[in-house]
GROMACS .gro file of N, CA and C in nm:
model
  462
    1MET      N    1   0.085  -0.063  -0.003
    1MET     CA    2  -0.052  -0.041   0.023
    1MET      C    3   0.103   0.129   0.014
    2GLN      N    4   0.072   0.231  -0.107
    2GLN     CA    5   0.149   0.340  -0.088
    2GLN      C    6   0.127   0.492   0.037
    3LYS      N    7   0.199   0.541   0.027
    3LYS     CA    8   0.142   0.622   0.183
    3LYS      C    9   0.137   0.697   0.079
    4PRO      N   10  -0.041   0.785   0.195
    4PRO     CA   11  -0.051   0.873   0.066
    4PRO      C   12   0.034   1.056   0.067
    5PHE      N   13  -0.023   1.070  -0.067
    5PHE     CA   14   0.030   1.198  -0.085
    5PHE      C   15   0.107   1.334   0.039
    6THR      N   16  -0.006   1.314   0.116
    6THR     CA   17   0.045   1.440   0.195
    6THR      C   18   0.163   1.430   0.324
    7ALA      N   19   0.201   1.278   0.281
    7ALA     CA   20   0.289   1.141   0.377
    7ALA      C   21   0.410   1.188   0.351
    8LEU      N   22   0.414   1.242   0.237
    8LEU     CA   23   0.534   1.209   0.126
    8LEU      C   24   0.609   1.338   0.233
    9THR      N   25   0.732   1.276   0.182
    9THR     CA   26   0.837   1.375   0.239
    9THR      C   27   0.868   1.494   0.058
   10ASN      N   28   0.932   1.605   0.030
   10ASN     CA   29   0.977   1.694  -0.053
   10ASN      C   30   0.980   1.556  -0.215
   11PRO      N   31   1.075   1.521  -0.151
   11PRO     CA   32   1.171   1.431  -0.274
   11PRO      C   33   1.036   1.308  -0.280
   12GLY      N   34   0.973   1.258  -0.203
   12GLY     CA   35   0.873   1.120  -0.231
   12GLY      C   36   0.762   1.219  -0.329
   13LYS      N   37   0.710   1.348  -0.306
   13LYS     CA   38   0.588   1.400  -0.374
   13LYS      C   39   0.712   1.422  -0.464
   14LEU      N   40   0.790   1.470  -0.498
   14LEU     CA   41   0.871   1.453  -0.646
   14LEU      C   42   0.819   1.341  -0.775
   15ARG      N   43   0.814   1.254  -0.734
   15ARG     CA   44   0.857   1.152  -0.767
   15ARG      C   45   0.742   1.144  -0.799
   16ARG      N   46   0.636   1.084  -0.758
   16ARG     CA   47   0.532   1.097  -0.763
   16ARG      C   48   0.490   1.199  -0.900
   17LEU      N   49   0.474   1.323  -0.844
   17LEU     CA   50   0.452   1.402  -0.958
   17LEU      C   51   0.532   1.427  -1.087
   18ARG      N   52   0.626   1.359  -1.081
   18ARG     CA   53   0.725   1.335  -1.168
   18ARG      C   54   0.569   1.228  -1.291
   19GLU      N   55   0.606   1.143  -1.285
   19GLU     CA   56   0.473   1.036  -1.295
   19GLU      C   57   0.374   1.150  -1.331
   20LEU      N   58   0.287   1.188  -1.280
   20LEU     CA   59   0.208   1.256  -1.352
   20LEU      C   60   0.291   1.378  -1.537
   21ALA      N   61   0.370   1.433  -1.457
   21ALA     CA   62   0.442   1.540  -1.580
   21ALA      C   63   0.455   1.398  -1.722
   22GLU      N   64   0.507   1.277  -1.693
   22GLU     CA   65   0.468   1.148  -1.795
   22GLU      C   66   0.424   1.189  -1.889
   23LEU      N   67   0.279   1.178  -1.806
   23LEU     CA   68   0.175   1.146  -1.871
   23LEU      C   69   0.106   1.266  -1.895
   24ALA      N   70   0.175   1.403  -1.885
   24ALA     CA   71   0.110   1.492  -1.932
   24ALA      C   72   0.196   1.495  -2.053
   25ILE      N   73   0.317   1.498  -2.114
   25ILE     CA   74   0.381   1.500  -2.224
   25ILE      C   75   0.347   1.440  -2.314
   26THR      N   76   0.269   1.316  -2.315
   26THR     CA   77   0.229   1.162  -2.338
   26THR      C   78   0.108   1.263  -2.463
   27ARG      N   79   0.024   1.402  -2.399
   27ARG     CA   80  -0.045   1.415  -2.502
   27ARG      C   81   0.016   1.561  -2.577
   28TYR      N   82   0.094   1.562  -2.661
   28TYR     CA   83   0.178   1.647  -2.693
   28TYR      C   84   0.248   1.604  -2.808
   29ASP      N   85   0.209   1.672  -2.912
   29ASP     CA   86   0.245   1.601  -3.060
   29ASP      C   87   0.468   1.669  -3.042
   30LEU      N   88   0.500   1.598  -2.981
   30LEU     CA   89   0.672   1.577  -2.929
   30LEU      C   90   0.750   1.428  -2.991
   31ASP      N   91   0.838   1.470  -3.060
   31ASP     CA   92   0.934   1.347  -3.049
   31ASP      C   93   1.040   1.367  -2.992
   32GLN      N   94   1.033   1.207  -2.904
   32GLN     CA   95   1.101   1.193  -2.855
   32GLN      C   96   1.179   1.246  -2.669
   33PRO      N   97   1.070   1.342  -2.624
   33PRO     CA   98   1.051   1.432  -2.529
   33PRO      C   99   1.103   1.388  -2.408
   34GLU      N  100   1.244   1.440  -2.357
   34GLU     CA  101   1.298   1.390  -2.187
   34GLU      C  102   1.276   1.493  -2.116
   35LEU      N  103   1.254   1.480  -1.998
   35LEU     CA  104   1.246   1.535  -1.897
   35LEU      C  105   1.317   1.591  -1.816
   36THR      N  106   1.378   1.709  -1.767
   36THR     CA  107   1.462   1.725  -1.675
   36THR      C  108   1.396   1.817  -1.550
   37TYR      N  109   1.387   1.766  -1.464
   37TYR     CA  110   1.362   1.888  -1.345
   37TYR      C  111   1.391   2.046  -1.381
   38HIS      N  112   1.374   2.138  -1.327
   38HIS     CA  113   1.412   2.267  -1.378
   38HIS      C  114   1.387   2.331  -1.194
   39CYS      N  115   1.331   2.348  -1.188
   39CYS     CA  116   1.265   2.394  -1.004
   39CYS      C  117   1.147   2.358  -0.973
   40PHE      N  118   1.125   2.393  -0.865
   40PHE     CA  119   0.975   2.368  -0.775
   40PHE      C  120   0.955   2.518  -0.694
   41GLU      N  121   0.874   2.632  -0.756
   41GLU     CA  122   0.905   2.750  -0.687
   41GLU      C  123   0.727   2.730  -0.604
   42THR      N  124   0.604   2.842  -0.708
   42THR     CA  125   0.471   2.793  -0.678
   42THR      C  126   0.404   2.709  -0.764
   43ASN      N  127   0.531   2.655  -0.830
   43ASN     CA  128   0.465   2.540  -0.982
   43ASN      C  129   0.634   2.452  -0.954
   44LEU      N  130   0.524   2.326  -1.029
   44LEU     CA  131   0.661   2.259  -1.068
   44LEU      C  132   0.649   2.288  -1.198
   45LEU      N  133   0.840   2.287  -1.232
   45LEU     CA  134   0.851   2.280  -1.353
   45LEU      C  135   0.985   2.173  -1.450
   46TYR      N  136   0.946   2.138  -1.519
   46TYR     CA  137   1.087   2.054  -1.630
   46TYR      C  138   1.095   2.124  -1.728
   47LYS      N  139   1.213   2.118  -1.764
   47LYS     CA  140   1.246   2.114  -1.845
   47LYS      C  141   1.264   2.011  -2.015
   48VAL      N  142   1.216   2.026  -2.132
   48VAL     CA  143   1.215   1.933  -2.182
   48VAL      C  144   1.275   1.953  -2.332
   49THR      N  145   1.366   1.824  -2.370
   49THR     CA  146   1.422   1.862  -2.431
   49THR      C  147   1.366   1.690  -2.554
   50THR      N  148   1.304   1.814  -2.678
   50THR     CA  149   1.278   1.662  -2.776
   50THR      C  150   1.406   1.627  -2.855
   51LYS      N  151   1.442   1.558  -2.976
   51LYS     CA  152   1.535   1.428  -2.981
   51LYS      C  153   1.645   1.527  -3.118
   52SER      N  154   1.514   1.658  -3.216
   52SER     CA  155   1.630   1.769  -3.261
   52SER      C  156   1.634   1.792  -3.168
   53GLY      N  157   1.639   1.862  -3.030
   53GLY     CA  158   1.703   1.962  -2.980
   53GLY      C  159   1.630   2.043  -2.918
   54GLN      N  160   1.513   2.120  -2.933
   54GLN     CA  161   1.427   2.206  -2.895
   54GLN      C  162   1.372   2.174  -2.782
   55CYS      N  163   1.383   2.282  -2.702
   55CYS     CA  164   1.277   2.319  -2.560
   55CYS      C  165   1.190   2.402  -2.544
   56PHE      N  166   1.152   2.319  -2.444
   56PHE     CA  167   1.046   2.398  -2.398
   56PHE      C  168   1.056   2.355  -2.260
   57ILE      N  169   0.924   2.458  -2.199
   57ILE     CA  170   0.914   2.414  -2.033
   57ILE      C  171   0.798   2.365  -2.018
   58LEU      N  172   0.740   2.266  -1.904
   58LEU     CA  173   0.651   2.205  -1.846
   58LEU      C  174   0.600   2.195  -1.730
   59ARG      N  175   0.505   2.318  -1.739
   59ARG     CA  176   0.482   2.341  -1.578
   59ARG      C  177   0.334   2.281  -1.537
   60LEU      N  178   0.345   2.235  -1.449
   60LEU     CA  179   0.244   2.192  -1.333
   60LEU      C  180   0.217   2.275  -1.245
   61ALA      N  181   0.094   2.295  -1.200
   61ALA     CA  182   0.058   2.467  -1.155
   61ALA      C  183  -0.036   2.346  -1.032
   62SER      N  184   0.059   2.454  -0.936
   62SER     CA  185   0.028   2.372  -0.834
   62SER      C  186  -0.191   2.378  -0.762
   63PRO      N  187  -0.239   2.302  -0.761
   63PRO     CA  188  -0.364   2.316  -0.735
   63PRO      C  189  -0.385   2.483  -0.665
   64GLY      N  190  -0.526   2.482  -0.680
   64GLY     CA  191  -0.551   2.623  -0.627
   64GLY      C  192  -0.448   2.669  -0.638
   65TRP      N  193  -0.377   2.773  -0.698
   65TRP     CA  194  -0.289   2.841  -0.711
   65TRP      C  195  -0.314   2.972  -0.846
   66ARG      N  196  -0.349   2.894  -0.883
   66ARG     CA  197  -0.451   2.966  -1.039
   66ARG      C  198  -0.600   2.896  -1.113
   67THR      N  199  -0.717   2.964  -1.107
   67THR     CA  200  -0.831   2.850  -1.191
   67THR      C  201  -0.789   2.848  -1.305
   68LEU      N  202  -0.854   2.736  -1.368
   68LEU     CA  203  -0.828   2.636  -1.522
   68LEU      C  204  -0.876   2.784  -1.585
   69GLU      N  205  -0.961   2.843  -1.589
   69GLU     CA  206  -1.010   2.997  -1.730
   69GLU      C  207  -0.847   3.052  -1.650
   70ASP      N  208  -0.816   3.100  -1.540
   70ASP     CA  209  -0.759   3.207  -1.488
   70ASP      C  210  -0.591   3.142  -1.619
   71LEU      N  211  -0.569   3.006  -1.602
   71LEU     CA  212  -0.498   2.963  -1.715
   71LEU      C  213  -0.515   2.970  -1.863
   72GLN      N  214  -0.611   2.954  -1.860
   72GLN     CA  215  -0.672   2.960  -2.038
   72GLN      C  216  -0.651   3.094  -2.085
   73ALA      N  217  -0.645   3.195  -1.934
   73ALA     CA  218  -0.703   3.348  -2.009
   73ALA      C  219  -0.484   3.358  -2.035
   74GLU      N  220  -0.448   3.338  -1.941
   74GLU     CA  221  -0.291   3.337  -1.962
   74GLU      C  222  -0.304   3.317  -2.071
   75ALA      N  223  -0.291   3.193  -2.128
   75ALA     CA  224  -0.258   3.119  -2.259
   75ALA      C  225  -0.326   3.175  -2.339
   76LEU      N  226  -0.454   3.213  -2.350
   76LEU     CA  227  -0.490   3.358  -2.524
   76LEU      C  228  -0.402   3.473  -2.515
   77TRP      N  229  -0.352   3.589  -2.373
   77TRP     CA  230  -0.282   3.657  -2.375
   77TRP      C  231  -0.089   3.657  -2.410
   78LEU      N  232  -0.043   3.575  -2.370
   78LEU     CA  233   0.074   3.510  -2.379
   78LEU      C  234   0.074   3.548  -2.557
   79HIS      N  235  -0.070   3.458  -2.649
   79HIS     CA  236  -0.022   3.404  -2.791
   79HIS      C  237  -0.057   3.565  -2.838
   80ALA      N  238  -0.142   3.620  -2.790
   80ALA     CA  239  -0.178   3.786  -2.852
   80ALA      C  240  -0.062   3.898  -2.824
   81LEU      N  241   0.018   3.850  -2.733
   81LEU     CA  242   0.202   3.940  -2.693
   81LEU      C  243   0.236   3.839  -2.850
   82HIS      N  244   0.268   3.698  -2.860
   82HIS     CA  245   0.361   3.746  -2.932
   82HIS      C  246   0.256   3.741  -3.084
   83VAL      N  247   0.126   3.707  -3.134
   83VAL     CA  248   0.122   3.814  -3.260
   83VAL      C  249   0.114   3.953  -3.279
   84ASP      N  250   0.090   4.055  -3.173
   84ASP     CA  251   0.072   4.170  -3.166
   84ASP      C  252   0.223   4.267  -3.115
   85THR      N  253   0.248   4.201  -3.062
   85THR     CA  254   0.408   4.298  -3.022
   85THR      C  255   0.607   4.178  -3.039
   86GLY      N  256   0.681   4.264  -2.975
   86GLY     CA  257   0.797   4.159  -3.030
   86GLY      C  258   0.851   4.199  -2.905
   87ILE      N  259   0.754   4.138  -2.810
   87ILE     CA  260   0.786   4.090  -2.679
   87ILE      C  261   0.877   3.961  -2.667
   88SER      N  262   0.946   3.930  -2.585
   88SER     CA  263   0.959   3.785  -2.592
   88SER      C  264   0.931   3.707  -2.520
   89ALA      N  265   0.809   3.701  -2.499
   89ALA     CA  266   0.697   3.597  -2.377
   89ALA      C  267   0.712   3.444  -2.434
   90PRO      N  268   0.707   3.365  -2.344
   90PRO     CA  269   0.671   3.259  -2.419
   90PRO      C  270   0.504   3.225  -2.419
   91ARG      N  271   0.527   3.114  -2.549
   91ARG     CA  272   0.425   3.083  -2.615
   91ARG      C  273   0.369   2.943  -2.550
   92ILE      N  274   0.237   2.979  -2.527
   92ILE     CA  275   0.158   2.801  -2.498
   92ILE      C  276   0.127   2.747  -2.583
   93ILE      N  277   0.196   2.585  -2.577
   93ILE     CA  278   0.135   2.460  -2.733
   93ILE      C  279   0.081   2.449  -2.677
   94PRO      N  280  -0.014   2.367  -2.758
   94PRO     CA  281  -0.198   2.333  -2.759
   94PRO      C  282  -0.125   2.162  -2.763
   95ALA      N  283  -0.231   2.079  -2.626
   95ALA     CA  284  -0.154   1.965  -2.715
   95ALA      C  285  -0.233   1.934  -2.836
   96ARG      N  286  -0.222   1.822  -2.844
   96ARG     CA  287  -0.262   1.736  -2.948
   96ARG      C  288  -0.452   1.729  -2.968
   97SER      N  289  -0.522   1.783  -2.894
   97SER     CA  290  -0.676   1.824  -2.836
   97SER      C  291  -0.687   1.916  -2.875
   98GLY      N  292  -0.601   2.030  -2.861
   98GLY     CA  293  -0.595   2.178  -2.926
   98GLY      C  294  -0.580   2.242  -2.764
   99GLU      N  295  -0.620   2.188  -2.699
   99GLU     CA  296  -0.628   2.231  -2.546
   99GLU      C  297  -0.487   2.278  -2.491
  100TYR      N  298  -0.494   2.454  -2.390
  100TYR     CA  299  -0.397   2.509  -2.339
  100TYR      C  300  -0.308   2.423  -2.248
  101VAL      N  301  -0.431   2.422  -2.185
  101VAL     CA  302  -0.402   2.341  -2.031
  101VAL      C  303  -0.501   2.218  -1.995
  102LEU      N  304  -0.376   2.146  -1.922
  102LEU     CA  305  -0.463   1.994  -1.930
  102LEU      C  306  -0.450   1.999  -1.783
  103PRO      N  307  -0.561   1.977  -1.720
  103PRO     CA  308  -0.628   1.925  -1.584
  103PRO      C  309  -0.526   1.784  -1.606
  104THR      N  310  -0.445   1.748  -1.542
  104THR     CA  311  -0.392   1.590  -1.504
  104THR      C  312  -0.383   1.533  -1.387
  105ARG      N  313  -0.455   1.393  -1.420
  105ARG     CA  314  -0.435   1.336  -1.251
  105ARG      C  315  -0.404   1.212  -1.269
  106ILE      N  316  -0.363   1.155  -1.177
  106ILE     CA  317  -0.308   1.045  -1.133
  106ILE      C  318  -0.328   0.942  -1.037
  107PRO      N  319  -0.347   0.864  -1.002
  107PRO     CA  320  -0.435   0.765  -0.908
  107PRO      C  321  -0.325   0.796  -0.708
  108SER      N  322  -0.237   0.830  -0.763
  108SER     CA  323  -0.145   0.800  -0.641
  108SER      C  324  -0.098   0.955  -0.609
  109VAL      N  325  -0.195   1.086  -0.709
  109VAL     CA  326  -0.192   1.201  -0.654
  109VAL      C  327  -0.344   1.232  -0.609
  110PRO      N  328  -0.346   1.347  -0.556
  110PRO     CA  329  -0.497   1.364  -0.492
  110PRO      C  330  -0.552   1.430  -0.576
  111ASP      N  331  -0.500   1.582  -0.587
  111ASP     CA  332  -0.559   1.682  -0.705
  111ASP      C  333  -0.514   1.694  -0.854
  112PRO      N  334  -0.635   1.722  -0.936
  112PRO     CA  335  -0.587   1.711  -1.072
  112PRO      C  336  -0.483   1.854  -1.062
  113TRP      N  337  -0.341   1.870  -1.132
  113TRP     CA  338  -0.279   1.991  -1.192
  113TRP      C  339  -0.270   2.034  -1.319
  114ASN      N  340  -0.310   2.101  -1.301
  114ASN     CA  341  -0.336   2.193  -1.476
  114ASN      C  342  -0.211   2.192  -1.497
  115VAL      N  343  -0.191   2.196  -1.645
  115VAL     CA  344  -0.045   2.117  -1.677
  115VAL      C  345  -0.063   2.207  -1.840
  116SER      N  346   0.094   2.277  -1.845
  116SER     CA  347   0.106   2.370  -1.946
  116SER      C  348   0.212   2.338  -2.035
  117LEU      N  349   0.249   2.344  -2.135
  117LEU     CA  350   0.342   2.340  -2.243
  117LEU      C  351   0.446   2.429  -2.321
  118MET      N  352   0.500   2.515  -2.241
  118MET     CA  353   0.513   2.641  -2.303
  118MET      C  354   0.623   2.651  -2.386
  119THR      N  355   0.702   2.774  -2.482
  119THR     CA  356   0.833   2.775  -2.540
  119THR      C  357   0.937   2.778  -2.458
  120TRP      N  358   1.047   2.745  -2.499
  120TRP     CA  359   1.157   2.761  -2.401
  120TRP      C  360   1.211   2.919  -2.425
  121VAL      N  361   1.224   3.061  -2.352
  121VAL     CA  362   1.303   3.143  -2.378
  121VAL      C  363   1.400   3.148  -2.337
  122PRO      N  364   1.557   3.150  -2.376
  122PRO     CA  365   1.680   3.160  -2.322
  122PRO      C  366   1.686   3.311  -2.296
  123GLY      N  367   1.765   3.242  -2.145
  123GLY     CA  368   1.848   3.356  -2.122
  123GLY      C  369   1.850   3.389  -1.956
  124GLN      N  370   1.881   3.492  -1.899
  124GLN     CA  371   1.870   3.505  -1.726
  124GLN      C  372   1.805   3.511  -1.638
  125LEU      N  373   1.787   3.458  -1.515
  125LEU     CA  374   1.722   3.578  -1.393
  125LEU      C  375   1.814   3.705  -1.377
  126LEU      N  376   1.714   3.823  -1.370
  126LEU     CA  377   1.813   3.910  -1.342
  126LEU      C  378   1.782   3.900  -1.252
  127GLY      N  379   1.679   3.858  -1.146
  127GLY     CA  380   1.635   3.875  -1.013
  127GLY      C  381   1.783   3.935  -0.933
  128LYS      N  382   1.854   3.877  -0.946
  128LYS     CA  383   2.066   3.866  -0.825
  128LYS      C  384   2.167   3.969  -0.904
  129HIS      N  385   2.058   4.027  -1.004
  129HIS     CA  386   2.190   4.144  -1.058
  129HIS      C  387   2.110   4.228  -1.144
  130LEU      N  388   2.001   4.319  -1.048
  130LEU     CA  389   1.938   4.424  -1.068
  130LEU      C  390   2.053   4.563  -1.048
  131ASN      N  391   2.069   4.605  -1.157
  131ASN     CA  392   2.121   4.710  -1.178
  131ASN      C  393   2.044   4.844  -1.233
  132GLU      N  394   2.100   4.976  -1.268
  132GLU     CA  395   1.990   5.040  -1.316
  132GLU      C  396   1.967   5.031  -1.479
  133THR      N  397   2.079   4.943  -1.549
  133THR     CA  398   2.041   4.873  -1.674
  133THR      C  399   1.983   4.810  -1.703
  134ASN      N  400   1.933   4.705  -1.652
  134ASN     CA  401   1.815   4.609  -1.592
  134ASN      C  402   1.658   4.660  -1.563
  135LEU      N  403   1.694   4.770  -1.454
  135LEU     CA  404   1.573   4.823  -1.419
  135LEU      C  405   1.481   4.910  -1.545
  136GLU      N  406   1.618   4.947  -1.583
  136GLU     CA  407   1.543   5.067  -1.723
  136GLU      C  408   1.485   4.996  -1.818
  137LYS      N  409   1.546   4.870  -1.826
  137LYS     CA  410   1.517   4.779  -1.953
  137LYS      C  411   1.317   4.711  -1.950
  138MET      N  412   1.363   4.621  -1.707
  138MET     CA  413   1.244   4.618  -1.676
  138MET      C  414   1.119   4.691  -1.680
  139GLY      N  415   1.091   4.831  -1.668
  139GLY     CA  416   1.025   4.951  -1.660
  139GLY      C  417   0.991   4.981  -1.788
  140ALA      N  418   1.110   4.934  -1.877
  140ALA     CA  419   1.011   4.958  -2.065
  140ALA      C  420   0.901   4.860  -2.117
  141LEU      N  421   0.937   4.726  -2.061
  141LEU     CA  422   0.853   4.571  -2.026
  141LEU      C  423   0.789   4.600  -1.989
  142PHE      N  424   0.738   4.628  -1.889
  142PHE     CA  425   0.599   4.697  -1.784
  142PHE      C  426   0.526   4.794  -1.885
  143ALA      N  427   0.575   4.857  -1.946
  143ALA     CA  428   0.499   5.012  -2.022
  143ALA      C  429   0.501   4.906  -2.136
  144GLN      N  430   0.520   4.852  -2.212
  144GLN     CA  431   0.420   4.779  -2.288
  144GLN      C  432   0.330   4.635  -2.238
  145LEU      N  433   0.348   4.608  -2.172
  145LEU     CA  434   0.293   4.488  -2.112
  145LEU      C  435   0.156   4.576  -2.069
  146HIS      N  436   0.190   4.658  -2.004
  146HIS     CA  437   0.061   4.765  -1.958
  146HIS      C  438  -0.061   4.803  -2.078
  147GLN      N  439   0.085   4.854  -2.191
  147GLN     CA  440   0.002   4.893  -2.269
  147GLN      C  441  -0.094   4.822  -2.407
  148HIS      N  442  -0.036   4.671  -2.373
  148HIS     CA  443  -0.078   4.552  -2.478
  148HIS      C  444  -0.233   4.547  -2.382
  149SER      N  445  -0.191   4.515  -2.274
  149SER     CA  446  -0.329   4.463  -2.166
  149SER      C  447  -0.407   4.583  -2.201
  150GLY      N  448  -0.403   4.681  -2.207
  150GLY     CA  449  -0.518   4.788  -2.230
  150GLY      C  450  -0.636   4.815  -2.316
  151SER      N  451  -0.550   4.772  -2.377
  151SER     CA  452  -0.584   4.785  -2.565
  151SER      C  453  -0.680   4.598  -2.602
  152TRP      N  454  -0.554   4.534  -2.512
  152TRP     CA  455  -0.620   4.348  -2.555
  152TRP      C  456  -0.798   4.334  -2.487
  153THR      N  457  -0.871   4.250  -2.592
  153THR     CA  458  -0.969   4.174  -2.519
  153THR      C  459  -0.959   4.109  -2.565
  154PRO      N  460  -1.040   3.951  -2.488
  154PRO     CA  461  -1.013   3.848  -2.502
  154PRO      C  462  -1.092   3.773  -2.627
   0.00000   0.00000   0.00000
């Protein structure tokens, strides 16, 4: 008999959630995807690399973090940013079914996790490298995002 999910250590929970990620990735048209643990903050992220070397990020959104409707709206806005602007934002890749967000569950994990596959945006996290130049670029980016969101209608 398996331990309840809530009784597992963090490594034990990650092992179970990897099973969920492996199930979810089969719902996409990717050539021999390999999952590599990336990080677990608010969400569990895996880097996905295909046989041809394409990279993606698979996000398992923690239950209760955001609603399915919120995540679907996010996908639509990210698509609009790609189409309407030059902002280098990740795009959500639809599953074979056409869905942008896949509620996914397995018997050994009590709640469904909303899964999204996104394009990989190369770069580095600048949170620990804040300087005047980076903050100025961040301000310009935020202005572009605000301008777009003010005129965008889902």
